[in-house]
GROMACS .gro file of C-alpha atoms in nm:
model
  309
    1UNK     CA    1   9.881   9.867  10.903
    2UNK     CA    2  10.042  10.066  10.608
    3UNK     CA    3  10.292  10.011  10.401
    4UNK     CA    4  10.521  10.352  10.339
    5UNK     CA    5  10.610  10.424   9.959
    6UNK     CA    6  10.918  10.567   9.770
    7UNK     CA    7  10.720  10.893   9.766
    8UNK     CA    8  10.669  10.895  10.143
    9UNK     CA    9  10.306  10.846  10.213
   10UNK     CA   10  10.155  10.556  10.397
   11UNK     CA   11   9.928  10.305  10.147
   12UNK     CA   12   9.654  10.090  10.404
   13UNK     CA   13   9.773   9.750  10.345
   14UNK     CA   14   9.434   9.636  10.350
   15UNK     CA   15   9.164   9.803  10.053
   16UNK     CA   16   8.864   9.737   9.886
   17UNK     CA   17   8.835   9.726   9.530
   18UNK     CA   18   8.485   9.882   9.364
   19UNK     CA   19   8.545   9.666   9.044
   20UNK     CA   20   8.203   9.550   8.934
   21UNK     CA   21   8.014   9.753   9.184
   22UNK     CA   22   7.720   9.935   9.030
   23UNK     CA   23   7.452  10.211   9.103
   24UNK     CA   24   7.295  10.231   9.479
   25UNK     CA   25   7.481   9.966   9.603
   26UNK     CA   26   7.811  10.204   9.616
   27UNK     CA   27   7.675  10.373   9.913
   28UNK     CA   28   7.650  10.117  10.141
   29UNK     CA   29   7.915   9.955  10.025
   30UNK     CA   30   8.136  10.245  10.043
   31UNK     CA   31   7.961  10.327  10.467
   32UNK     CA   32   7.995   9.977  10.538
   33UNK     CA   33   8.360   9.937  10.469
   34UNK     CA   34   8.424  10.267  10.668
   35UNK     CA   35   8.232  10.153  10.923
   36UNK     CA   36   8.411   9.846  10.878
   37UNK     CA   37   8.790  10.035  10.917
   38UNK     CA   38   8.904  10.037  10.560
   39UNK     CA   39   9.021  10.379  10.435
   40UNK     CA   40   9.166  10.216  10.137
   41UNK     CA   41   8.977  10.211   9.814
   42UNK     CA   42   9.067  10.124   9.420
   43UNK     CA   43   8.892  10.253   9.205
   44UNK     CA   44   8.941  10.333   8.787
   45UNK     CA   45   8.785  10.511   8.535
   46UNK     CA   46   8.696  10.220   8.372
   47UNK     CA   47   8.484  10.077   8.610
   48UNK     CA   48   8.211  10.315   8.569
   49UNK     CA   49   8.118  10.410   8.939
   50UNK     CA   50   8.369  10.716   8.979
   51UNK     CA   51   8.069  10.971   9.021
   52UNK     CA   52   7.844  10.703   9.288
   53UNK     CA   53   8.196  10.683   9.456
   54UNK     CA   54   8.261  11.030   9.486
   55UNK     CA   55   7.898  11.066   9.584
   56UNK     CA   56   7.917  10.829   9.901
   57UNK     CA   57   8.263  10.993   9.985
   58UNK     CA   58   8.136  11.287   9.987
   59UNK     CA   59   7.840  11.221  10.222
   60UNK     CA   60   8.095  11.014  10.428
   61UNK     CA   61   8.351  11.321  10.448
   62UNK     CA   62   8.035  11.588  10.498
   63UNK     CA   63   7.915  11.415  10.807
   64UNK     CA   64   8.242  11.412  10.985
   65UNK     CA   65   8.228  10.968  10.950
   66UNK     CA   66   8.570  11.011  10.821
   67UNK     CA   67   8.861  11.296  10.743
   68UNK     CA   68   8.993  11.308  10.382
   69UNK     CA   69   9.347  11.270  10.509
   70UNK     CA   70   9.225  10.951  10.671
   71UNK     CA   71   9.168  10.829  10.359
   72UNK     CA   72   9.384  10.646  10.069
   73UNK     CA   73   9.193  10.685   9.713
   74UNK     CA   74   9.316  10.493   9.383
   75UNK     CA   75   9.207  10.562   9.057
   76UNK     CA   76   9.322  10.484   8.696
   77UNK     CA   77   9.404  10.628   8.374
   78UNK     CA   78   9.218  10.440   8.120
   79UNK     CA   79   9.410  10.286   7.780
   80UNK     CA   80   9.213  10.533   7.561
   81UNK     CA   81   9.354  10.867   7.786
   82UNK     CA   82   9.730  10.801   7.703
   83UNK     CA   83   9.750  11.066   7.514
   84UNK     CA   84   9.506  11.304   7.717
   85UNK     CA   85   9.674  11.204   8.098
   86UNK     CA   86   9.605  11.526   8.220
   87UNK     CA   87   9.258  11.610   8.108
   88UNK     CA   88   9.160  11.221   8.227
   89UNK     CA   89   9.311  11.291   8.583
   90UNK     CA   90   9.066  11.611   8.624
   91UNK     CA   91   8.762  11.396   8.499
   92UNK     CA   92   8.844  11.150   8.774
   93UNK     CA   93   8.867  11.392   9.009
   94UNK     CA   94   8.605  11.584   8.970
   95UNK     CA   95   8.361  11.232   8.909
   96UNK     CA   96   8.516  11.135   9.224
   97UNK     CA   97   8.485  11.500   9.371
   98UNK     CA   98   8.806  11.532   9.502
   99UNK     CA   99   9.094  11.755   9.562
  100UNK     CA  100   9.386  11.500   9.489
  101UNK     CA  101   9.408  11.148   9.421
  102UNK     CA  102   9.646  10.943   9.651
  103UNK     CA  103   9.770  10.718   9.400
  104UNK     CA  104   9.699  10.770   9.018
  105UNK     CA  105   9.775  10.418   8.773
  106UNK     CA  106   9.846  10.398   8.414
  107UNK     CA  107   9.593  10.101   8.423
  108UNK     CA  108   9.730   9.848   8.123
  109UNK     CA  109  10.068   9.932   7.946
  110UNK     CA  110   9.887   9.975   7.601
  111UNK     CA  111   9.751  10.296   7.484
  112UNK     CA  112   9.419  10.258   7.239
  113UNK     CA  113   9.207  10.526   6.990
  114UNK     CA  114   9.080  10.809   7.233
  115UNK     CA  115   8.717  10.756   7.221
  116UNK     CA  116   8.649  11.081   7.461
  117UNK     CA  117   8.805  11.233   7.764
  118UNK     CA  118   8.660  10.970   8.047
  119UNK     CA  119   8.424  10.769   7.837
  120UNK     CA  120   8.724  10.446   7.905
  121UNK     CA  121   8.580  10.320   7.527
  122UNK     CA  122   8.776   9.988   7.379
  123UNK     CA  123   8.741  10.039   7.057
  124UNK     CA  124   8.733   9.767   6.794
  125UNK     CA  125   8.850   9.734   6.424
  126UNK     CA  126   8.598   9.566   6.191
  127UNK     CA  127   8.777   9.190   6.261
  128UNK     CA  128   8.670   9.263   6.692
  129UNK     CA  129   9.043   9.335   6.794
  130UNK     CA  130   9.142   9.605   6.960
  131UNK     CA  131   9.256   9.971   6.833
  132UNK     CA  132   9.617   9.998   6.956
  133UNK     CA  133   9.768  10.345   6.926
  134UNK     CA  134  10.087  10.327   6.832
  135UNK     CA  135  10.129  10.747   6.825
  136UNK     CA  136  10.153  10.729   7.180
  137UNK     CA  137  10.460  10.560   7.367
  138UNK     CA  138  10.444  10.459   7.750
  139UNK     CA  139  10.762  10.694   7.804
  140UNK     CA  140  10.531  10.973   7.694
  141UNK     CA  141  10.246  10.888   7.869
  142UNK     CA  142  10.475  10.811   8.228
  143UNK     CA  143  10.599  11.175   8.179
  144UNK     CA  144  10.267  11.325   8.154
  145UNK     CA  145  10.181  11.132   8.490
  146UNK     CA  146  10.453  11.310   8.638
  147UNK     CA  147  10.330  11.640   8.581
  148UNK     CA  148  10.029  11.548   8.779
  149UNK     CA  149  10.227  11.520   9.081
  150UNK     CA  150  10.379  11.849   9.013
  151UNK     CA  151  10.012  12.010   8.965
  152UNK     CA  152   9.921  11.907   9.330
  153UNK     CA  153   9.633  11.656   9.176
  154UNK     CA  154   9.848  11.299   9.269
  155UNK     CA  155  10.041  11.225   9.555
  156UNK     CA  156  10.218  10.845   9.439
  157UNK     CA  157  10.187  10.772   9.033
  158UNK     CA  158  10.225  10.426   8.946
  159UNK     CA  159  10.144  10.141   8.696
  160UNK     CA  160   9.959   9.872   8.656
  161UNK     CA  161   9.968   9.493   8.526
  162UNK     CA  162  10.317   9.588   8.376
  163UNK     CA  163  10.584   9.317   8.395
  164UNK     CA  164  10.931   9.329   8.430
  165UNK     CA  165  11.069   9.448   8.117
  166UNK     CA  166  10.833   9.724   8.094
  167UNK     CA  167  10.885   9.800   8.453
  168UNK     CA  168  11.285   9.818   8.422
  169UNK     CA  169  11.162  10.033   8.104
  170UNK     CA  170  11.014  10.279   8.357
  171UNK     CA  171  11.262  10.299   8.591
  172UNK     CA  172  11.497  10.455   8.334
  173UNK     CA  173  11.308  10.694   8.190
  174UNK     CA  174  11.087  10.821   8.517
  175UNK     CA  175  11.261  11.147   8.657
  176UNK     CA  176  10.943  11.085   8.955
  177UNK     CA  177  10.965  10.676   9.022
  178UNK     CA  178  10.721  10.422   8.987
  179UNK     CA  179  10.532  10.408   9.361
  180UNK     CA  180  10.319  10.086   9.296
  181UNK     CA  181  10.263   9.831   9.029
  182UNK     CA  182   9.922   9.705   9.072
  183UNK     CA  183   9.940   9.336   8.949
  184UNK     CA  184   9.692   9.033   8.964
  185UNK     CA  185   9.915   8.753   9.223
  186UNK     CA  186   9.743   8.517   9.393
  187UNK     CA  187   9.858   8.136   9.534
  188UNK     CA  188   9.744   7.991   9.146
  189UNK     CA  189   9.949   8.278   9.024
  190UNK     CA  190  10.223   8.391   9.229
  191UNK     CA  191  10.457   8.581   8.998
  192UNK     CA  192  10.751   8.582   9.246
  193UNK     CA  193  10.989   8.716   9.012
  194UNK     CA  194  10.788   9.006   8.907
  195UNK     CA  195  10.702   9.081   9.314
  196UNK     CA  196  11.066   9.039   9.399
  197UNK     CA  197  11.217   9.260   9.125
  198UNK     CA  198  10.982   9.528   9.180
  199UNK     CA  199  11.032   9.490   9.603
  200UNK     CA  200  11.397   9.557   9.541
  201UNK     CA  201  11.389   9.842   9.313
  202UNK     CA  202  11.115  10.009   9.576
  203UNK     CA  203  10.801   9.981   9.365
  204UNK     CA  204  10.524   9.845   9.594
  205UNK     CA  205  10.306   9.547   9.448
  206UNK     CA  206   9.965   9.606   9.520
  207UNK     CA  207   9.822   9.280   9.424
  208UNK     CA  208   9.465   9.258   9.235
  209UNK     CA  209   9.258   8.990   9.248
  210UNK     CA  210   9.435   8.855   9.532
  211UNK     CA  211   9.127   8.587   9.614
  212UNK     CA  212   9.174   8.463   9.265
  213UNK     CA  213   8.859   8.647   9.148
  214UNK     CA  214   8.700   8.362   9.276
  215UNK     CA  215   8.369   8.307   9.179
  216UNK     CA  216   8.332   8.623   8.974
  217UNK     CA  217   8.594   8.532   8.746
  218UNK     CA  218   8.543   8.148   8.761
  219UNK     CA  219   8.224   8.272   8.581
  220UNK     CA  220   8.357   8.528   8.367
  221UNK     CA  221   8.639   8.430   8.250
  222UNK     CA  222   8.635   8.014   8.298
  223UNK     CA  223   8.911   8.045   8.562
  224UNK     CA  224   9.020   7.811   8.851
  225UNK     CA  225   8.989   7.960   9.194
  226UNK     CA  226   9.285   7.911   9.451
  227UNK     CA  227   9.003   7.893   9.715
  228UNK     CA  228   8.930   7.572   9.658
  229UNK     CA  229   9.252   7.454   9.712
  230UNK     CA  230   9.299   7.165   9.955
  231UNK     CA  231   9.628   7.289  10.052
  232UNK     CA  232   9.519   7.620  10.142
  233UNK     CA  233   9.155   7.494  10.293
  234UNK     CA  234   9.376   7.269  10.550
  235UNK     CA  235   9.560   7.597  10.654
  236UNK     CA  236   9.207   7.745  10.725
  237UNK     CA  237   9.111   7.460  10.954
  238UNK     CA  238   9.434   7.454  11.136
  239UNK     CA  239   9.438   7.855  11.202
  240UNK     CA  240   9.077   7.830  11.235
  241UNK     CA  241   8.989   8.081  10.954
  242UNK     CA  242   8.830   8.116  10.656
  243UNK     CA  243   9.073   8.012  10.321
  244UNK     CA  244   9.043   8.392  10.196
  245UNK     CA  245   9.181   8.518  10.536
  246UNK     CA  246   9.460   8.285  10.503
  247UNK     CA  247   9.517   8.352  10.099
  248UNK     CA  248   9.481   8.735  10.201
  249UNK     CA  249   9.736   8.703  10.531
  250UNK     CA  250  10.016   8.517  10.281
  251UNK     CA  251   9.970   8.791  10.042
  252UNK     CA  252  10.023   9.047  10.337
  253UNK     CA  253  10.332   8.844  10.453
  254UNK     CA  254  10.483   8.869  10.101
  255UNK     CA  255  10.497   9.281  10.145
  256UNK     CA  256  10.197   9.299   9.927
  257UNK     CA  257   9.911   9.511   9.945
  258UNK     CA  258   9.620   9.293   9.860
  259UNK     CA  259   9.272   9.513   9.736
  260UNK     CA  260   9.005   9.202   9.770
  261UNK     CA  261   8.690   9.277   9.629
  262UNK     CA  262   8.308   9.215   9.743
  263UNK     CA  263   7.997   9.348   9.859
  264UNK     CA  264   7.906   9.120  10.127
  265UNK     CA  265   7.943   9.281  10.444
  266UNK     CA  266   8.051   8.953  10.625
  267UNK     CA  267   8.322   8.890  10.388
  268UNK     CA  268   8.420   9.237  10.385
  269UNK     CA  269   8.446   9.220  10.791
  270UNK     CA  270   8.691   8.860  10.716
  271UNK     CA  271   8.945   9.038  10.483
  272UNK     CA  272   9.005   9.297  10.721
  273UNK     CA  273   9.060   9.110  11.027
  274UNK     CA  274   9.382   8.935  10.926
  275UNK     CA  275   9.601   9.126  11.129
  276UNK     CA  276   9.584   8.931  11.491
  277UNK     CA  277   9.739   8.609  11.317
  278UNK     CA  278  10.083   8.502  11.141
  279UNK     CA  279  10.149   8.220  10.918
  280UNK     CA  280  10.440   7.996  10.976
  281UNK     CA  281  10.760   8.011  10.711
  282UNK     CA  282  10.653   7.664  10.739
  283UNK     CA  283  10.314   7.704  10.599
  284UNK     CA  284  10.421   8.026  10.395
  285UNK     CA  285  10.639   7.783  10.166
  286UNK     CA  286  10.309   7.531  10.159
  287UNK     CA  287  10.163   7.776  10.017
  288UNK     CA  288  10.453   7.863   9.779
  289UNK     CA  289  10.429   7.510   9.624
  290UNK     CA  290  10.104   7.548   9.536
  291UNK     CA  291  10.105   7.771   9.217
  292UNK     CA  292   9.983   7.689   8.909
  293UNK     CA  293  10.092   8.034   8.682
  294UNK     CA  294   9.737   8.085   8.618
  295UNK     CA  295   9.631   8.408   8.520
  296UNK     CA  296   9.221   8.437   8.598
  297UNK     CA  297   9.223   8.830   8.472
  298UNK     CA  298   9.160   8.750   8.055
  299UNK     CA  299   9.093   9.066   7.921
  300UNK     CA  300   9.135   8.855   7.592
  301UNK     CA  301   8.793   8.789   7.593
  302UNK     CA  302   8.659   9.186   7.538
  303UNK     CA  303   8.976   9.336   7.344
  304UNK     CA  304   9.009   9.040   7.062
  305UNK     CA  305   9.388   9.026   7.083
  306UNK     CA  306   9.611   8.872   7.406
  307UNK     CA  307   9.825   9.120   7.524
  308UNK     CA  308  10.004   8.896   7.750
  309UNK     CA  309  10.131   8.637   7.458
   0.00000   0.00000   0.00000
């Protein structure tokens, strides 16, 4: 199931995220999920695994497993690259050891001091906050996304964990439009006017962390997870599924395109087999009463300054 976007290729519905992945466990991970029927994956440059990616894509494409134009591949410009879009694109690509990228995010709408072409640094001033750039303008940085797509290296450009001023922002000053906004939403943080604003002007919301982060982030960050949400766990029992198939089949029935990350391969089987059920309006509006505006993505905690205050 795909969902088509305002630059007219398909985006899998359904992808894995390789946030937190490390070292040998990308191969498997990366086989498995094939195996498993995604073709969808997000990646960024900041995560650090663009080369052990590319590595296991390449085997995978080498052996005939699976055809490149089978597959959808995310990456991300990272804050420092604002100013070097271009040159951080190519890096990407060639860690990832591709030809094009199918979708190419500005990753946060903040540009910081360029520690190196790739190296995704977040540099710090000497009271632990975070190096803003403020040579560098988003307008500036959008434009030099769209000369990707006119290079051949990006098919869709979009942006990521931008709300809706900056957004409506973008939409005026992009001659090649937004394609996705990749956002965290999630029951405990549904954001529906940010989803619905972006849904009419034909940006697709590709929602992050759309478990919650779960246990990951219940550990990182000190966040609640919507999983253990009574609400939601009663909707498991009565469609006799697990509570992330149902959080991942609401998120699906909003339009969304939800990216769930793990490396279990029995939890990686669940979030892809949420196709051969349907939530009621009913229990689609349950679910809509149970959000709490909680954000579980603090980024905060590294940079030394909140971005979203």
């Amino acid at each position: 199931m795909a969902i088509t976007l305002n630059s007219g290729f398909k985006m899998p519905v359904v992808g894995l995220g390789v946030w937190r992945m490390e070292g040998k466990e990308i191969r498997d991970l990366v086989f498995n999920a094939l195996n498993l029927g995604y073709r969808h994956f997000d990646c960024a440059a900041d995560y650090k695994n663009e080369p052990e990616v590319g590595e296991a894509l390449a085997e995978a494409l080498s052996t005939g497993l699976v055809k490149r134009e089978d597959l959808f591949i995310t990456t991300k410009l990272w804050n420092s690259d604002h100013g070097h879009v271009v040159e951080a694109c190519k890096d990407s690509l060639k860690k990832l050891r591709l030809d094009y990228l199918d979708l190419y995010l500005v990753h946060f709408p903040v540009a910081t001091k360029h520690t190196g072409v790739g190296t995704t640094g977040s540099a710090l001033d000497e009271d632990g906050v975070l190096e803003i750039d403020t040579t560098v303008s988003l307008e500036t940085t959008w434009h030099a996304m769209e000369e990707l797509v006119s290079m051949g290296l990006v098919r869709s450009i979009g942006i990521s964990n931008y709300d809706i001023f900056l957004t409506r922002d973008c939409l005026v000053y992009s001659k090649v439009k937004p394609a996705v906004n990749q956002i965290e939403t999630h029951p405990y943080f549904q954001r529906e006017s940010l989803v619905k604003f972006c849904q009419k002007h034909g940006i697709c919301v590709t929602a992050h962390t759309p478990l919650g982060g779960a246990a990951a982030n219940v550990e990182l960050f000190g966040s609640v997870s919507c999983l253990d949400d009574p609400v939601i766990k009663n909707l498991a029992e009565k469609y006799k599924r697990t509570v992330a198939q149902i959080v991942l089949r609401w998120g699906i029935q909003r339009n969304t395109v939800v990216i769930p990350k793990t490396s279990k391969l029995e939890r990686m089987k669940e979030n892809i087999q949420v196709f051969d059920f349907e939530l009621t309006k009913e229990d689609m509006d349950l679910i809509g009463k149970v959000d709490r505006k909680h954000r579980t993505n603090q980024p905060a905690k590294f940079w030394g300054v909140d971005l979203y205050a």
